[in-house]
CSV table of N, CA, C and O in Angstrom, one decimal:
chain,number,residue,atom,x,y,z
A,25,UNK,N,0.8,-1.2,0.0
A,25,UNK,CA,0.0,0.0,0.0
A,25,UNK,C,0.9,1.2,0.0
A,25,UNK,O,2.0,1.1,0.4
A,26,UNK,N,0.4,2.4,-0.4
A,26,UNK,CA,1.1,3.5,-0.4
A,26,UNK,C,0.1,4.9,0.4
A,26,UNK,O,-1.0,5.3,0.0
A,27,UNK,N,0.6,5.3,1.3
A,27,UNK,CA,0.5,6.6,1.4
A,27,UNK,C,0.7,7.6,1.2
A,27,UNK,O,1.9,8.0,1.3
A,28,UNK,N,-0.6,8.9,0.8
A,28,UNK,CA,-0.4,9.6,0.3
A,28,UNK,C,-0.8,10.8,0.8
A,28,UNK,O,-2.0,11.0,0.4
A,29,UNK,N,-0.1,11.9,1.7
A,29,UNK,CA,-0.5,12.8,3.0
A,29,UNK,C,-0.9,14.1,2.0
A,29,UNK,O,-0.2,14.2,1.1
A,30,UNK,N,-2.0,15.3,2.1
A,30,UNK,CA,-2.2,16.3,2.2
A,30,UNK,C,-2.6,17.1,2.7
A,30,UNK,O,-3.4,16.5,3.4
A,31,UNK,N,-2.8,18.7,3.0
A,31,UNK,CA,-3.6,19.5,3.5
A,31,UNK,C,-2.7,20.2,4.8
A,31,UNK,O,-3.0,20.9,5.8
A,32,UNK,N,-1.6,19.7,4.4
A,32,UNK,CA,-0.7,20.7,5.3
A,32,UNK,C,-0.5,22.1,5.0
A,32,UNK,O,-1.1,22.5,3.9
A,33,UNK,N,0.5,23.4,5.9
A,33,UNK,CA,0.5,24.5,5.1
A,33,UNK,C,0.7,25.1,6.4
A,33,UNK,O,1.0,24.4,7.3
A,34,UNK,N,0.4,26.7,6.5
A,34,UNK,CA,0.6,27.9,7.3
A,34,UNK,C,-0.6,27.8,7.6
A,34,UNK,O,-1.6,27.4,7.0
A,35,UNK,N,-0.3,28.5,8.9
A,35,UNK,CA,-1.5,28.9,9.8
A,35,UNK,C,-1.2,30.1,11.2
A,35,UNK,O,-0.2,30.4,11.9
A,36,UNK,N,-2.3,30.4,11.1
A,36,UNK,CA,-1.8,31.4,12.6
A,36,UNK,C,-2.4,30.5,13.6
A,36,UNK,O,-3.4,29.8,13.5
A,37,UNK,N,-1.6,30.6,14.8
A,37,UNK,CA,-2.1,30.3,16.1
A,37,UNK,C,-3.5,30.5,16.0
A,37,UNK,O,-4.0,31.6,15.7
A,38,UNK,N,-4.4,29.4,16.2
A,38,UNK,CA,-5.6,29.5,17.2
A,38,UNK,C,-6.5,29.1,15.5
A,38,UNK,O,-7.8,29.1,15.3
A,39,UNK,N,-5.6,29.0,14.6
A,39,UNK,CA,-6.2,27.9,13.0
A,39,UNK,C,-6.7,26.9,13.4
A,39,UNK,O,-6.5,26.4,14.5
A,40,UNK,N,-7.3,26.6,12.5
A,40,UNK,CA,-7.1,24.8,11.9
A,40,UNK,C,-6.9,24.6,10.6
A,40,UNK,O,-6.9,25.4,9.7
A,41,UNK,N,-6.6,23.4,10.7
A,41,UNK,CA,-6.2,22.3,9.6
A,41,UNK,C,-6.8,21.4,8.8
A,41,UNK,O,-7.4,22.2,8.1
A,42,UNK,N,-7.0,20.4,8.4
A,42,UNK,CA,-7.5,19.3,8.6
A,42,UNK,C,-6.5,18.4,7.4
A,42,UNK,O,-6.7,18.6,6.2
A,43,UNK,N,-5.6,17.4,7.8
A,43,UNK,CA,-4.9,16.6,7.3
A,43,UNK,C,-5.6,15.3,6.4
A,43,UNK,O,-6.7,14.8,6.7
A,44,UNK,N,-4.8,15.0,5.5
A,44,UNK,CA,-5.9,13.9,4.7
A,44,UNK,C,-4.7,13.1,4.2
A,44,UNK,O,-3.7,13.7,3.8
A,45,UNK,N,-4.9,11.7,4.2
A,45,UNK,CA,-4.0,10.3,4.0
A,45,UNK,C,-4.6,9.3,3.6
A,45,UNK,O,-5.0,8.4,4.2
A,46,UNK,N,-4.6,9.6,1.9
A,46,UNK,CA,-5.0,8.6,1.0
A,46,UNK,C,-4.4,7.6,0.8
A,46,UNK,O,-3.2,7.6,0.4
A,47,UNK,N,-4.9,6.7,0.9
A,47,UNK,CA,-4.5,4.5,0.3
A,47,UNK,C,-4.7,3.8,-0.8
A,47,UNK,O,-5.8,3.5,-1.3
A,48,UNK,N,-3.5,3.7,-1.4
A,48,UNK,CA,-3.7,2.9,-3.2
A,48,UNK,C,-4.8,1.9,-2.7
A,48,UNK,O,-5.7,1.8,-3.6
A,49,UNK,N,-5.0,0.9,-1.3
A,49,UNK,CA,-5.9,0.3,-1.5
A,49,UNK,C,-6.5,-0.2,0.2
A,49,UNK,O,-6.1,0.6,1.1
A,50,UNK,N,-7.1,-0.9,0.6
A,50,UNK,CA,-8.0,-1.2,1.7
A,50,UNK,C,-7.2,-1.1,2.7
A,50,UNK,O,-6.4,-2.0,2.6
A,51,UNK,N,-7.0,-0.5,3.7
A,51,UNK,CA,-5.8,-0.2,4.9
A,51,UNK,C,-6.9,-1.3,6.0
A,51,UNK,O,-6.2,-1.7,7.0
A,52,UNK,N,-8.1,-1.6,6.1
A,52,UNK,CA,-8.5,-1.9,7.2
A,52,UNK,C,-8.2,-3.2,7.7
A,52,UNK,O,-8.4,-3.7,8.8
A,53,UNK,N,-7.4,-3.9,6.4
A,53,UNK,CA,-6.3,-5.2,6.7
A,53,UNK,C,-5.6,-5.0,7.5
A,53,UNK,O,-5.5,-6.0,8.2
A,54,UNK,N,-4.9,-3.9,8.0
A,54,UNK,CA,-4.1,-3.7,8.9
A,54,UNK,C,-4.5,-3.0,10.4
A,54,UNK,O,-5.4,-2.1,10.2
A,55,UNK,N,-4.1,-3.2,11.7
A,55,UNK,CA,-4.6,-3.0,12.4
A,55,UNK,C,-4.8,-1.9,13.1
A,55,UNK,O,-5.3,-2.0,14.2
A,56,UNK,N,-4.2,-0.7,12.5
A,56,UNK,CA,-4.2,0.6,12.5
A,56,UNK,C,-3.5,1.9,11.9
A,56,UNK,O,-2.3,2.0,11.5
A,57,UNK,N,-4.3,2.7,11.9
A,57,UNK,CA,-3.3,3.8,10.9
A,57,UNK,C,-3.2,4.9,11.5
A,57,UNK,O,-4.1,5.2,12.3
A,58,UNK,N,-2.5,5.6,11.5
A,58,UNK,CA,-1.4,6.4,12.4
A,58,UNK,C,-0.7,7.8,11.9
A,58,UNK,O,0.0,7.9,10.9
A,59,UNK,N,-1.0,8.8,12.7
A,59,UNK,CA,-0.7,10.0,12.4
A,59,UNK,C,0.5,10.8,13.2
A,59,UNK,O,0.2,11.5,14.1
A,60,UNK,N,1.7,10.7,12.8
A,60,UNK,CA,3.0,11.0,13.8
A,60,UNK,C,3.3,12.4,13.0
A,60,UNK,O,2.8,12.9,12.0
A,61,UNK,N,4.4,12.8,14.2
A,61,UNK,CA,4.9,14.5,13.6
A,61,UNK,C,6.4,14.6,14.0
A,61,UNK,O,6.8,14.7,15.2
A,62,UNK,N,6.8,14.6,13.3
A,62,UNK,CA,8.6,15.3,13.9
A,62,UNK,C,8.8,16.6,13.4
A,62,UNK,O,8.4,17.0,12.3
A,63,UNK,N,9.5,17.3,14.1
A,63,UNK,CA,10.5,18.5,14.2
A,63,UNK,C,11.5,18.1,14.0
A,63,UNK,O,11.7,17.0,14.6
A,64,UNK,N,12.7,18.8,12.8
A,64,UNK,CA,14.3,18.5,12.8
A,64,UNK,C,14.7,17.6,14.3
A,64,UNK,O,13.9,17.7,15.1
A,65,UNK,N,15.6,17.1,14.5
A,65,UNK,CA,16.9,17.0,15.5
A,65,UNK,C,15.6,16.2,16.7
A,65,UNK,O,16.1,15.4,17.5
A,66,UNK,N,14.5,16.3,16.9
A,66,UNK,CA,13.8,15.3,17.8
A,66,UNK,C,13.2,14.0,17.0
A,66,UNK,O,13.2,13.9,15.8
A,67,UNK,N,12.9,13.2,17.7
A,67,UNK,CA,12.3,12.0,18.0
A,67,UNK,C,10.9,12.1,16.8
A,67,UNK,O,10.3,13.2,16.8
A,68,UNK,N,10.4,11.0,16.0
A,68,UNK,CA,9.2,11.1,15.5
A,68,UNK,C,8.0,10.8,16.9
A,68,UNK,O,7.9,9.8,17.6
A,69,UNK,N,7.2,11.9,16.8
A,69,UNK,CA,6.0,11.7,17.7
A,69,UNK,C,4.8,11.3,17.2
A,69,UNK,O,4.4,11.6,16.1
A,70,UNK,N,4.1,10.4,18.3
A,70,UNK,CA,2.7,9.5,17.7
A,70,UNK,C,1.8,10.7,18.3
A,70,UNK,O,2.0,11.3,19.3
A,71,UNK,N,0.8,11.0,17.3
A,71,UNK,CA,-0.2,12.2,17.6
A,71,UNK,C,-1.6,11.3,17.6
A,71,UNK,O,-2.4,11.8,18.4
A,72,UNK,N,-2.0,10.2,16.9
A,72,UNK,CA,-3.2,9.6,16.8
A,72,UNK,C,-3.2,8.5,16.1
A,72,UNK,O,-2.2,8.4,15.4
A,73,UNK,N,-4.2,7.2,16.0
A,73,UNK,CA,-4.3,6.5,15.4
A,73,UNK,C,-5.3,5.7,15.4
A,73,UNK,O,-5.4,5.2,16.5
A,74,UNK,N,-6.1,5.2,14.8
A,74,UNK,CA,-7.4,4.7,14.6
A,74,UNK,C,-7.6,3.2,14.1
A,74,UNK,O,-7.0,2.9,13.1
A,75,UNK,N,-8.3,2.5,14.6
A,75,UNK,CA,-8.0,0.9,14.3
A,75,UNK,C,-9.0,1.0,13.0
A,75,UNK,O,-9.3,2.0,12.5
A,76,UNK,N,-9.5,-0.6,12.7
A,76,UNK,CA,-10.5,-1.2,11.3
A,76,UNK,C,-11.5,-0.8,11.8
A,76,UNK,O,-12.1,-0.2,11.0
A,77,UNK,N,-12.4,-0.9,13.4
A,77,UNK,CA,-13.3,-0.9,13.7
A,77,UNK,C,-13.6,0.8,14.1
A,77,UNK,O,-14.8,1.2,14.3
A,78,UNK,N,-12.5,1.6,14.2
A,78,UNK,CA,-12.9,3.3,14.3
A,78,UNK,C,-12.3,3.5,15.5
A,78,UNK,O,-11.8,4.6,15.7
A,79,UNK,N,-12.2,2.8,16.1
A,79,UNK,CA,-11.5,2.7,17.8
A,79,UNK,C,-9.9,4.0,17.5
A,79,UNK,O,-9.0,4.0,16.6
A,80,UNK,N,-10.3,5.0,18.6
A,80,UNK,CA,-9.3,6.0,18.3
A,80,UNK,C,-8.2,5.6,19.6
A,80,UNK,O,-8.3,4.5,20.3
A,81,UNK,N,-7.4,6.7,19.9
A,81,UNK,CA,-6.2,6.7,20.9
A,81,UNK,C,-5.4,8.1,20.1
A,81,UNK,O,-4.8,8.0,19.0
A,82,UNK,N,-5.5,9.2,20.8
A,82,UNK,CA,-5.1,10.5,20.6
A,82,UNK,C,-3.8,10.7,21.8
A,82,UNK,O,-4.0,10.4,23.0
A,83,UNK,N,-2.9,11.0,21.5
A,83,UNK,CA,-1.2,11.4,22.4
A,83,UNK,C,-2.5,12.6,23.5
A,83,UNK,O,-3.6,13.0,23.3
A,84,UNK,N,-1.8,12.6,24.5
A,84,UNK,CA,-2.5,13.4,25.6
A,84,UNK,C,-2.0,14.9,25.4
A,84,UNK,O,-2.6,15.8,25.9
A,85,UNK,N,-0.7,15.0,24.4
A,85,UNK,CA,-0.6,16.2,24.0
A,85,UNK,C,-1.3,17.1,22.9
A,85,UNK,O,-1.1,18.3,23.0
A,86,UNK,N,-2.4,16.4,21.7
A,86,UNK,CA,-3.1,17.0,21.3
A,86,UNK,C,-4.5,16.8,22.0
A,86,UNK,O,-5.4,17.6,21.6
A,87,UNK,N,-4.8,15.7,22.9
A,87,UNK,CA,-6.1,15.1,23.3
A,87,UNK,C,-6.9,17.1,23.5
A,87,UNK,O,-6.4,18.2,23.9
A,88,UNK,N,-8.0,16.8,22.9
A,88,UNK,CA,-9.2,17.6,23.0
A,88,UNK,C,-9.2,18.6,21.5
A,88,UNK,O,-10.1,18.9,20.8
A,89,UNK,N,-7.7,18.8,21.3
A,89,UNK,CA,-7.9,19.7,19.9
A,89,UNK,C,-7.6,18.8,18.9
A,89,UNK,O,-8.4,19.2,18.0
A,90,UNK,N,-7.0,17.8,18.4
A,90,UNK,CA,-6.7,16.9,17.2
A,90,UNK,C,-7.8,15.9,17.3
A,90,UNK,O,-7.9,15.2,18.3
A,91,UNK,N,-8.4,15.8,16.4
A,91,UNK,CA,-9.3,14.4,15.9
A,91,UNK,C,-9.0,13.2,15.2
A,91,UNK,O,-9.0,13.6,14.1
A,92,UNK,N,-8.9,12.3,15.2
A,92,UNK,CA,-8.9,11.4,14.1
A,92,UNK,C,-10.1,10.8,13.4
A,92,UNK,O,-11.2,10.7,14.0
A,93,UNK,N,-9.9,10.5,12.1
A,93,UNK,CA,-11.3,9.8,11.6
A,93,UNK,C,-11.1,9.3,10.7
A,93,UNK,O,-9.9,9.5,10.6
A,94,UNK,N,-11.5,8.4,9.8
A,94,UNK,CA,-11.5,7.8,8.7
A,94,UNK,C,-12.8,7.8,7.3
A,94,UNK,O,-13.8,8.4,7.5
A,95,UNK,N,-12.5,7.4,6.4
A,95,UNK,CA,-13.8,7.1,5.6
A,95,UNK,C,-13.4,5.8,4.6
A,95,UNK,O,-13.0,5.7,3.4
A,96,UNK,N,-13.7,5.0,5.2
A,96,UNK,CA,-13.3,3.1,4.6
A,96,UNK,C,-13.6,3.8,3.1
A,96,UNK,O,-12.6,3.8,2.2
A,97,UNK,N,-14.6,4.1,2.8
A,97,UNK,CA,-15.3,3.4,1.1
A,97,UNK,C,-13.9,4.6,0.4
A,97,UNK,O,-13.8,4.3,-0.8
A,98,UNK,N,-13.1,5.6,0.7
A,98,UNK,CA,-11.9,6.4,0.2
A,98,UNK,C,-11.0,5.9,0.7
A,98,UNK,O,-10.0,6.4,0.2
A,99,UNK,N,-10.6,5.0,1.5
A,99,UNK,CA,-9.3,4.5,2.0
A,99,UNK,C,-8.4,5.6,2.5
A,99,UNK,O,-7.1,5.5,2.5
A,100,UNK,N,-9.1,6.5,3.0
A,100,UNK,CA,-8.4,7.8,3.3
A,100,UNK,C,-9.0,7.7,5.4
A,100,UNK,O,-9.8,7.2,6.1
A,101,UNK,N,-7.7,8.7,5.6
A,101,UNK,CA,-7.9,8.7,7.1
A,101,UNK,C,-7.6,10.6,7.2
A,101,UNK,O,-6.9,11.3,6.5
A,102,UNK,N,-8.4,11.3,8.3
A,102,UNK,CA,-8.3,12.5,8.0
A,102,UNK,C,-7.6,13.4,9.7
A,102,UNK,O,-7.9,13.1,10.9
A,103,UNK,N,-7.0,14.0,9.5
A,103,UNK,CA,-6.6,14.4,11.4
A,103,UNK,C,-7.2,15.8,11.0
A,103,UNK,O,-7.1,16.5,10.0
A,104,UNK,N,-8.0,15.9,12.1
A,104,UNK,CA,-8.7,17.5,12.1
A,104,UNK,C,-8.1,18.1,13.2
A,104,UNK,O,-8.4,18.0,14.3
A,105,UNK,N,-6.9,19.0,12.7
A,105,UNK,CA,-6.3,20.3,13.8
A,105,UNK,C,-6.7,21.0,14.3
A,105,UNK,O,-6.6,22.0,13.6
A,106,UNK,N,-7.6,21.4,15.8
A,106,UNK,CA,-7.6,22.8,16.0
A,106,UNK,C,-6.7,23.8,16.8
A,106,UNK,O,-5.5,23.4,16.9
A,107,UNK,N,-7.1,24.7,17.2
A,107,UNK,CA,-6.4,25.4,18.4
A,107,UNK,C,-4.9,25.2,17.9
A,107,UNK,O,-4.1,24.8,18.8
A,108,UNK,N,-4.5,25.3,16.5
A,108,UNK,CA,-3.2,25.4,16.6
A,108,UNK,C,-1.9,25.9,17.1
A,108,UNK,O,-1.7,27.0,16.7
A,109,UNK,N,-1.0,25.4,17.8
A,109,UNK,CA,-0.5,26.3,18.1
A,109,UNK,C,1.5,26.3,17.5
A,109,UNK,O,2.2,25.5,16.9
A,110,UNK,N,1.8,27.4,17.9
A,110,UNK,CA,3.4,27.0,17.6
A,110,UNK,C,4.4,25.7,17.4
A,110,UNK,O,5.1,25.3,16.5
A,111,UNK,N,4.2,25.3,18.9
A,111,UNK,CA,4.4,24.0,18.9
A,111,UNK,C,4.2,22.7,18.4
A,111,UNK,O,4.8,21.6,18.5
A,112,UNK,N,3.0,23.1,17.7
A,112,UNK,CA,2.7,21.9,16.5
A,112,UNK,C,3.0,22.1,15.4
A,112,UNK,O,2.3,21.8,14.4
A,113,UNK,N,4.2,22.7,15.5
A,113,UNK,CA,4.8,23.0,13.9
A,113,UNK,C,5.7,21.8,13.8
A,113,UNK,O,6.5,21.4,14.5
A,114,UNK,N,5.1,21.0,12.3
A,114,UNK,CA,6.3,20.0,12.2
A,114,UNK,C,5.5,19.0,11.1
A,114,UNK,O,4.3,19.0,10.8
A,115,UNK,N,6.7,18.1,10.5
A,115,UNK,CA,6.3,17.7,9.5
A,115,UNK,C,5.5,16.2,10.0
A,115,UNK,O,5.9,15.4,10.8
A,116,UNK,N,4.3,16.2,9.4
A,116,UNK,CA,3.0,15.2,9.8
A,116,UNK,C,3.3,14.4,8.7
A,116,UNK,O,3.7,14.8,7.6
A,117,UNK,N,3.1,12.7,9.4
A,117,UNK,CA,3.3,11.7,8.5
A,117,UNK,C,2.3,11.0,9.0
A,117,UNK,O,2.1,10.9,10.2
A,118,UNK,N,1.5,10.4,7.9
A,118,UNK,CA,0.7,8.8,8.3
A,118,UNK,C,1.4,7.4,8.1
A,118,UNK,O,2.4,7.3,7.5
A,119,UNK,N,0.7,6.6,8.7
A,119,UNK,CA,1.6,5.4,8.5
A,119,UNK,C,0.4,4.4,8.9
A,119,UNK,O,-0.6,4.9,9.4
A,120,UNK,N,0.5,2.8,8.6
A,120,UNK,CA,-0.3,1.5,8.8
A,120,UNK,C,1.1,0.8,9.8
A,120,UNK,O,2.3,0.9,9.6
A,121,UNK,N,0.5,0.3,10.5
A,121,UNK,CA,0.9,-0.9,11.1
A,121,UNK,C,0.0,-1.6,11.6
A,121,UNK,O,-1.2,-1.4,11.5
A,122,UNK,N,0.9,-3.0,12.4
A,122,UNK,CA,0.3,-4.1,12.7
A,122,UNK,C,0.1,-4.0,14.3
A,122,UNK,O,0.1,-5.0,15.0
A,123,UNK,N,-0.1,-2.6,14.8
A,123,UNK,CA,-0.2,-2.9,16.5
A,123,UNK,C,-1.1,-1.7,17.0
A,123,UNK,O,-1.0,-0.5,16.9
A,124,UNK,N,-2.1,-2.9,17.7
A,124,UNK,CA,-3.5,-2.0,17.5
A,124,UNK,C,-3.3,-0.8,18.3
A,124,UNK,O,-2.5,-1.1,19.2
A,125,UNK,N,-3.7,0.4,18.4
A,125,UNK,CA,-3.5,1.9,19.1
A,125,UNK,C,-2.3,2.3,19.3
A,125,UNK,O,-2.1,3.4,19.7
A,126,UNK,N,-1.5,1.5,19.0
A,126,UNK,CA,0.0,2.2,19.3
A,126,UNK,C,0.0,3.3,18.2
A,126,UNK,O,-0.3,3.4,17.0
A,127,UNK,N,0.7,4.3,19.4
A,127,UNK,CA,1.7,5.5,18.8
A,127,UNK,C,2.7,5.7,19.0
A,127,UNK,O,3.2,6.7,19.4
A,128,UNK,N,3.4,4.2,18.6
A,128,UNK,CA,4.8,4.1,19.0
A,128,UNK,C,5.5,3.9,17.7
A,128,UNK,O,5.5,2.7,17.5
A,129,UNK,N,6.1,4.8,16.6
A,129,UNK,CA,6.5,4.9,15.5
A,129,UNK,C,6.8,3.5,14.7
A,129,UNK,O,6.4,3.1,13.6
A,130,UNK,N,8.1,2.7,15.9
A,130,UNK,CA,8.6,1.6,15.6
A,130,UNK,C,7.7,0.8,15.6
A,130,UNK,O,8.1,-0.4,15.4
A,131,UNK,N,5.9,0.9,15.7
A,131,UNK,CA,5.0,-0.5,15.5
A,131,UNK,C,4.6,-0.4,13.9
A,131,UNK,O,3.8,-1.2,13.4
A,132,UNK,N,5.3,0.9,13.1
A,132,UNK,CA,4.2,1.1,12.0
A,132,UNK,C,5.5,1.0,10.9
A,132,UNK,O,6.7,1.2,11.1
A,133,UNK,N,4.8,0.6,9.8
A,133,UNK,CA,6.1,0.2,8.7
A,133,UNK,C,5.9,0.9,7.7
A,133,UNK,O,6.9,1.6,7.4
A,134,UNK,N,4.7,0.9,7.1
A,134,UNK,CA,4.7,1.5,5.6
A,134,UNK,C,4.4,3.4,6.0
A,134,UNK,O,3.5,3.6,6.8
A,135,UNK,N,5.0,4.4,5.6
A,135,UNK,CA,4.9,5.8,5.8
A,135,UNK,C,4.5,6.2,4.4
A,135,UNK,O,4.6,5.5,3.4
A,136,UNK,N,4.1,7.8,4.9
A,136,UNK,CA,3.6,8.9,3.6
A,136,UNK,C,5.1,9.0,3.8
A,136,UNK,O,5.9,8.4,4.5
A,137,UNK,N,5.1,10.2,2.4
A,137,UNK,CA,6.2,11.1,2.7
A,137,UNK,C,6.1,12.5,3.4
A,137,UNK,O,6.9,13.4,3.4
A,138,UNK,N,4.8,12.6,4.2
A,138,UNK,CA,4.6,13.7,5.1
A,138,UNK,C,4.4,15.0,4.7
A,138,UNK,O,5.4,15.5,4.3
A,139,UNK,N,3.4,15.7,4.8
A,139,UNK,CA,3.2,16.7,5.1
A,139,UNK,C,3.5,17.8,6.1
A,139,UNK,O,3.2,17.6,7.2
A,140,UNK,N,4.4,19.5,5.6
A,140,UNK,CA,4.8,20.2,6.5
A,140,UNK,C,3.3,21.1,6.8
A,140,UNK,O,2.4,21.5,6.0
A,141,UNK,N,3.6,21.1,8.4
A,141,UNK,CA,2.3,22.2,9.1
A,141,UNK,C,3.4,23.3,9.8
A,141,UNK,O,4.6,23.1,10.2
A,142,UNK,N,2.7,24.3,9.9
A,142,UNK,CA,3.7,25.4,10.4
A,142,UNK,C,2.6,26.3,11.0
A,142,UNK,O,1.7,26.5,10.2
A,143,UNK,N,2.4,26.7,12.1
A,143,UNK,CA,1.8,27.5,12.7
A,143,UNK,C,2.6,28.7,13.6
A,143,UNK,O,3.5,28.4,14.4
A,144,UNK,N,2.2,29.8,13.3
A,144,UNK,CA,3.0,31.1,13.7
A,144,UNK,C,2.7,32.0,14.5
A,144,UNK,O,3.4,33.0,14.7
C-alpha cells in the first residue's frame, strides 16, 4: 500500500487544519493507521491512530484539539487540527501498522512522505 498525506500549510495560532492520508488500496487489513509529527533533531511523535473498527487513541498532548477519523469506502484517514498552536509545527506523516492503538512509530512500517504544518 502506499500513502499519500495532504492538506498541510501555514497557519496562525488558534487555526485549523484538517490533514488527509489517502490508500492505493484497503488499509482496514491492517490494524491501525497512524498520524505521527517530527521537528528536525527530535524524535518522531505518535499524535493519533485509529484501528478497522474506528477505535481511536489520541497522544495526551493534542487530546481535545486533534481528531482522528477515517472514511473506509476512500481508504483515506483524515486528522482534524484545531487550536493550533506553535508548537505543533512539524512535519505530519501517516503510517499503517500491525499494533493496535499504538503510537509508537517503531509498530508502524509503511509511511507517507509527510506533510509540513507550520503554525506562527
Amino acid at each position: 500500500v502506499q500513502l499519500v498525506e495532504s492538506g498541510g500549510g501555514s497557519v496562525q495560532a488558534g487555526g485549523s487544519l484538517r490533514l488527509s492520508c489517502a490508500a492505493s488500496k484497503d488499509t482496514d487489513t491492517y490494524n491501525c493507521m497512524g498520524w505521527f509529527r517530527q521537528v528536525p533533531g527530535k524524535q518522531r511523535e505518535g499524535v493519533a491512530c485509529i484501528d478497522s473498527d474506528g477505535t481511536t487513541n489520541v497522544a495526551d498532548s493534542v487530546k481535545g484539539r486533534f481528531t482522528i477519523s477515517k472514511d473506509s469506502a476512500k481508504n483515506t484517514v483524515y486528522l482534524q487540527m484545531s487550536s493550533l498552536q506553535p508548537e505543533d509545527t512539524a512535519m505530519y506523516y501517516c503510517a499503517v501498522g500491525g499494533t493496535s492503538l499504538s503510537l509508537l512509530p517503531g509498530d508502524y512500517h509503511i509511511w507517507g512522505q509527510g506533510t509540513q504544518v507550520t503554525v506562527s
